[in-house]
């Protein structure tokens, strides 16, 4: 599933005048971000495993090649050659990008959890009439017309 992080980030802004709509959509948005976060973490973990496997295979190949050519090679040399291997560099770049994406989605998920809390507080303010525009409120006694 492809997800546009910037598009979802725009949903973090709460429209105070439309709290009912914001509340209705919060759960679906949070689920969408959570699902994307799970997918991104899965991709990151898969690429990390693939990187480890590639490093192990490359290390094995280097040791076999050195043994064939009766070349003495130290563990540090093997590790250095593995790190500078073109395939490993490419695999690491993919893993690093997947890690960044997963971290961004995790932060976005946390922001949506914070958004849920803010919606709750805004609703409490609305119920307590914090956003009421009148500075003086009438009562039953002052609101009735009196004819003399």
Short mmCIF file of C-alpha atoms in Angstrom, two decimals:
data_model
loop_
_atom_site.label_atom_id
_atom_site.label_comp_id
_atom_site.label_asym_id
_atom_site.label_seq_id
_atom_site.Cartn_x
_atom_site.Cartn_y
_atom_site.Cartn_z
CA UNK A 1 0.00 0.00 0.00
CA UNK A 2 1.38 3.39 -0.96
CA UNK A 3 0.66 6.20 1.44
CA UNK A 4 1.26 9.91 1.11
CA UNK A 5 2.72 11.07 4.41
CA UNK A 6 2.33 14.75 3.52
CA UNK A 7 -1.36 14.28 2.74
CA UNK A 8 -1.97 12.57 6.07
CA UNK A 9 0.10 15.20 7.88
CA UNK A 10 -2.40 17.80 6.63
CA UNK A 11 -5.16 15.97 8.55
CA UNK A 12 -3.38 16.72 11.83
CA UNK A 13 -4.79 20.25 11.76
CA UNK A 14 -8.09 20.37 13.62
CA UNK A 15 -10.95 22.52 12.33
CA UNK A 16 -12.41 23.84 15.59
CA UNK A 17 -15.61 24.84 13.84
CA UNK A 18 -16.21 21.33 12.56
CA UNK A 19 -15.52 19.15 15.59
CA UNK A 20 -18.27 16.69 14.65
CA UNK A 21 -16.59 15.91 11.32
CA UNK A 22 -13.17 15.79 12.94
CA UNK A 23 -14.42 13.26 15.49
CA UNK A 24 -16.13 11.12 12.87
CA UNK A 25 -12.95 10.85 10.77
CA UNK A 26 -10.39 10.49 13.59
CA UNK A 27 -10.64 6.73 14.04
CA UNK A 28 -10.41 6.01 10.30
CA UNK A 29 -7.42 8.33 9.92
CA UNK A 30 -5.68 6.81 12.93
CA UNK A 31 -6.25 3.31 11.54
CA UNK A 32 -4.93 4.31 8.11
CA UNK A 33 -1.76 5.74 9.65
CA UNK A 34 -1.39 2.74 11.96
CA UNK A 35 -1.74 0.31 9.08
CA UNK A 36 0.84 2.25 7.03
CA UNK A 37 3.14 2.24 10.04
CA UNK A 38 2.88 -1.55 10.34
CA UNK A 39 3.63 -1.94 6.61
CA UNK A 40 6.61 0.42 6.83
CA UNK A 41 8.00 -1.40 9.87
CA UNK A 42 7.59 -4.72 8.08
CA UNK A 43 9.42 -3.41 5.02
CA UNK A 44 12.20 -1.98 7.19
CA UNK A 45 12.62 -5.28 9.05
CA UNK A 46 12.63 -7.29 5.81
CA UNK A 47 15.29 -5.07 4.29
CA UNK A 48 17.37 -5.27 7.46
CA UNK A 49 17.22 -9.07 7.31
CA UNK A 50 18.09 -9.03 3.58
CA UNK A 51 21.05 -6.76 4.34
CA UNK A 52 22.32 -9.11 7.05
CA UNK A 53 21.96 -12.07 4.70
CA UNK A 54 23.79 -10.25 1.90
CA UNK A 55 26.62 -9.31 4.29
CA UNK A 56 26.95 -12.94 5.43
CA UNK A 57 26.97 -14.25 1.85
CA UNK A 58 29.51 -11.62 0.76
CA UNK A 59 31.73 -12.45 3.74
CA UNK A 60 31.51 -16.15 2.88
CA UNK A 61 32.37 -15.50 -0.77
CA UNK A 62 35.37 -13.37 0.21
CA UNK A 63 36.70 -16.07 2.53
CA UNK A 64 36.22 -18.80 -0.11
CA UNK A 65 37.94 -16.70 -2.77
CA UNK A 66 40.85 -15.96 -0.43
CA UNK A 67 41.14 -19.66 0.42
CA UNK A 68 41.12 -20.64 -3.28
CA UNK A 69 43.94 -18.21 -4.00
CA UNK A 70 45.75 -19.18 -0.81
CA UNK A 71 45.53 -15.56 0.31
CA UNK A 72 45.70 -14.72 3.99
CA UNK A 73 42.93 -12.34 4.99
CA UNK A 74 42.15 -10.99 8.44
CA UNK A 75 38.66 -10.62 9.91
CA UNK A 76 39.04 -6.83 9.80
CA UNK A 77 39.90 -6.96 6.10
CA UNK A 78 36.88 -9.13 5.39
CA UNK A 79 34.58 -6.79 7.29
CA UNK A 80 36.06 -3.79 5.49
CA UNK A 81 35.57 -5.41 2.08
CA UNK A 82 32.01 -6.36 2.97
CA UNK A 83 31.20 -2.77 3.98
CA UNK A 84 32.61 -1.38 0.72
CA UNK A 85 30.91 -3.97 -1.51
CA UNK A 86 28.68 -2.28 -4.10
CA UNK A 87 25.72 -4.62 -3.53
CA UNK A 88 25.93 -4.07 0.22
CA UNK A 89 26.01 -0.28 -0.22
CA UNK A 90 22.91 -0.45 -2.40
CA UNK A 91 21.09 -2.76 0.05
CA UNK A 92 22.04 -0.52 2.97
CA UNK A 93 20.72 2.57 1.16
CA UNK A 94 17.37 0.80 0.66
CA UNK A 95 17.29 -0.22 4.31
CA UNK A 96 18.18 3.30 5.50
CA UNK A 97 15.36 4.81 3.40
CA UNK A 98 12.88 2.24 4.72
CA UNK A 99 14.00 3.05 8.27
CA UNK A 100 13.45 6.78 7.69
CA UNK A 101 9.98 6.09 6.26
CA UNK A 102 9.08 3.85 9.20
CA UNK A 103 10.33 6.45 11.69
CA UNK A 104 8.30 9.20 9.98
CA UNK A 105 5.16 7.07 10.06
CA UNK A 106 5.74 6.20 13.71
CA UNK A 107 5.98 9.92 14.49
CA UNK A 108 2.84 10.55 12.45
CA UNK A 109 1.00 7.79 14.32
CA UNK A 110 2.02 9.36 17.64
CA UNK A 111 0.81 12.73 16.36
CA UNK A 112 -2.59 11.25 15.50
CA UNK A 113 -2.82 9.83 19.02
CA UNK A 114 -2.08 13.34 20.29
CA UNK A 115 -4.73 14.67 17.89
CA UNK A 116 -7.30 12.35 19.46
CA UNK A 117 -6.47 13.75 22.87
CA UNK A 118 -6.74 17.32 21.59
CA UNK A 119 -10.13 16.57 20.02
CA UNK A 120 -11.33 15.34 23.40
CA UNK A 121 -10.15 18.53 25.10
CA UNK A 122 -11.65 20.75 22.41
CA UNK A 123 -15.00 18.98 22.80
CA UNK A 124 -14.83 19.54 26.55
CA UNK A 125 -14.20 23.24 25.93
CA UNK A 126 -17.12 23.34 23.50
CA UNK A 127 -19.45 21.65 25.99
CA UNK A 128 -18.39 24.12 28.70
CA UNK A 129 -19.27 26.90 26.21
CA UNK A 130 -15.70 28.18 26.14
CA UNK A 131 -16.22 29.32 22.54
CA UNK A 132 -19.49 31.16 23.27
CA UNK A 133 -19.47 34.55 21.58
CA UNK A 134 -21.81 36.38 23.95
CA UNK A 135 -20.15 38.02 26.90
CA UNK A 136 -23.43 38.33 28.80
CA UNK A 137 -25.81 35.41 28.96
CA UNK A 138 -29.49 35.85 29.52
CA UNK A 139 -31.55 33.95 32.03
CA UNK A 140 -35.20 32.94 31.89
CA UNK A 141 -36.05 36.00 33.91
CA UNK A 142 -34.18 38.49 31.68
CA UNK A 143 -35.14 36.89 28.37
CA UNK A 144 -38.93 37.21 28.75
CA UNK A 145 -40.69 40.19 27.32
CA UNK A 146 -42.48 42.40 29.84
CA UNK A 147 -45.44 44.45 28.75
CA UNK A 148 -46.59 47.37 30.82
#
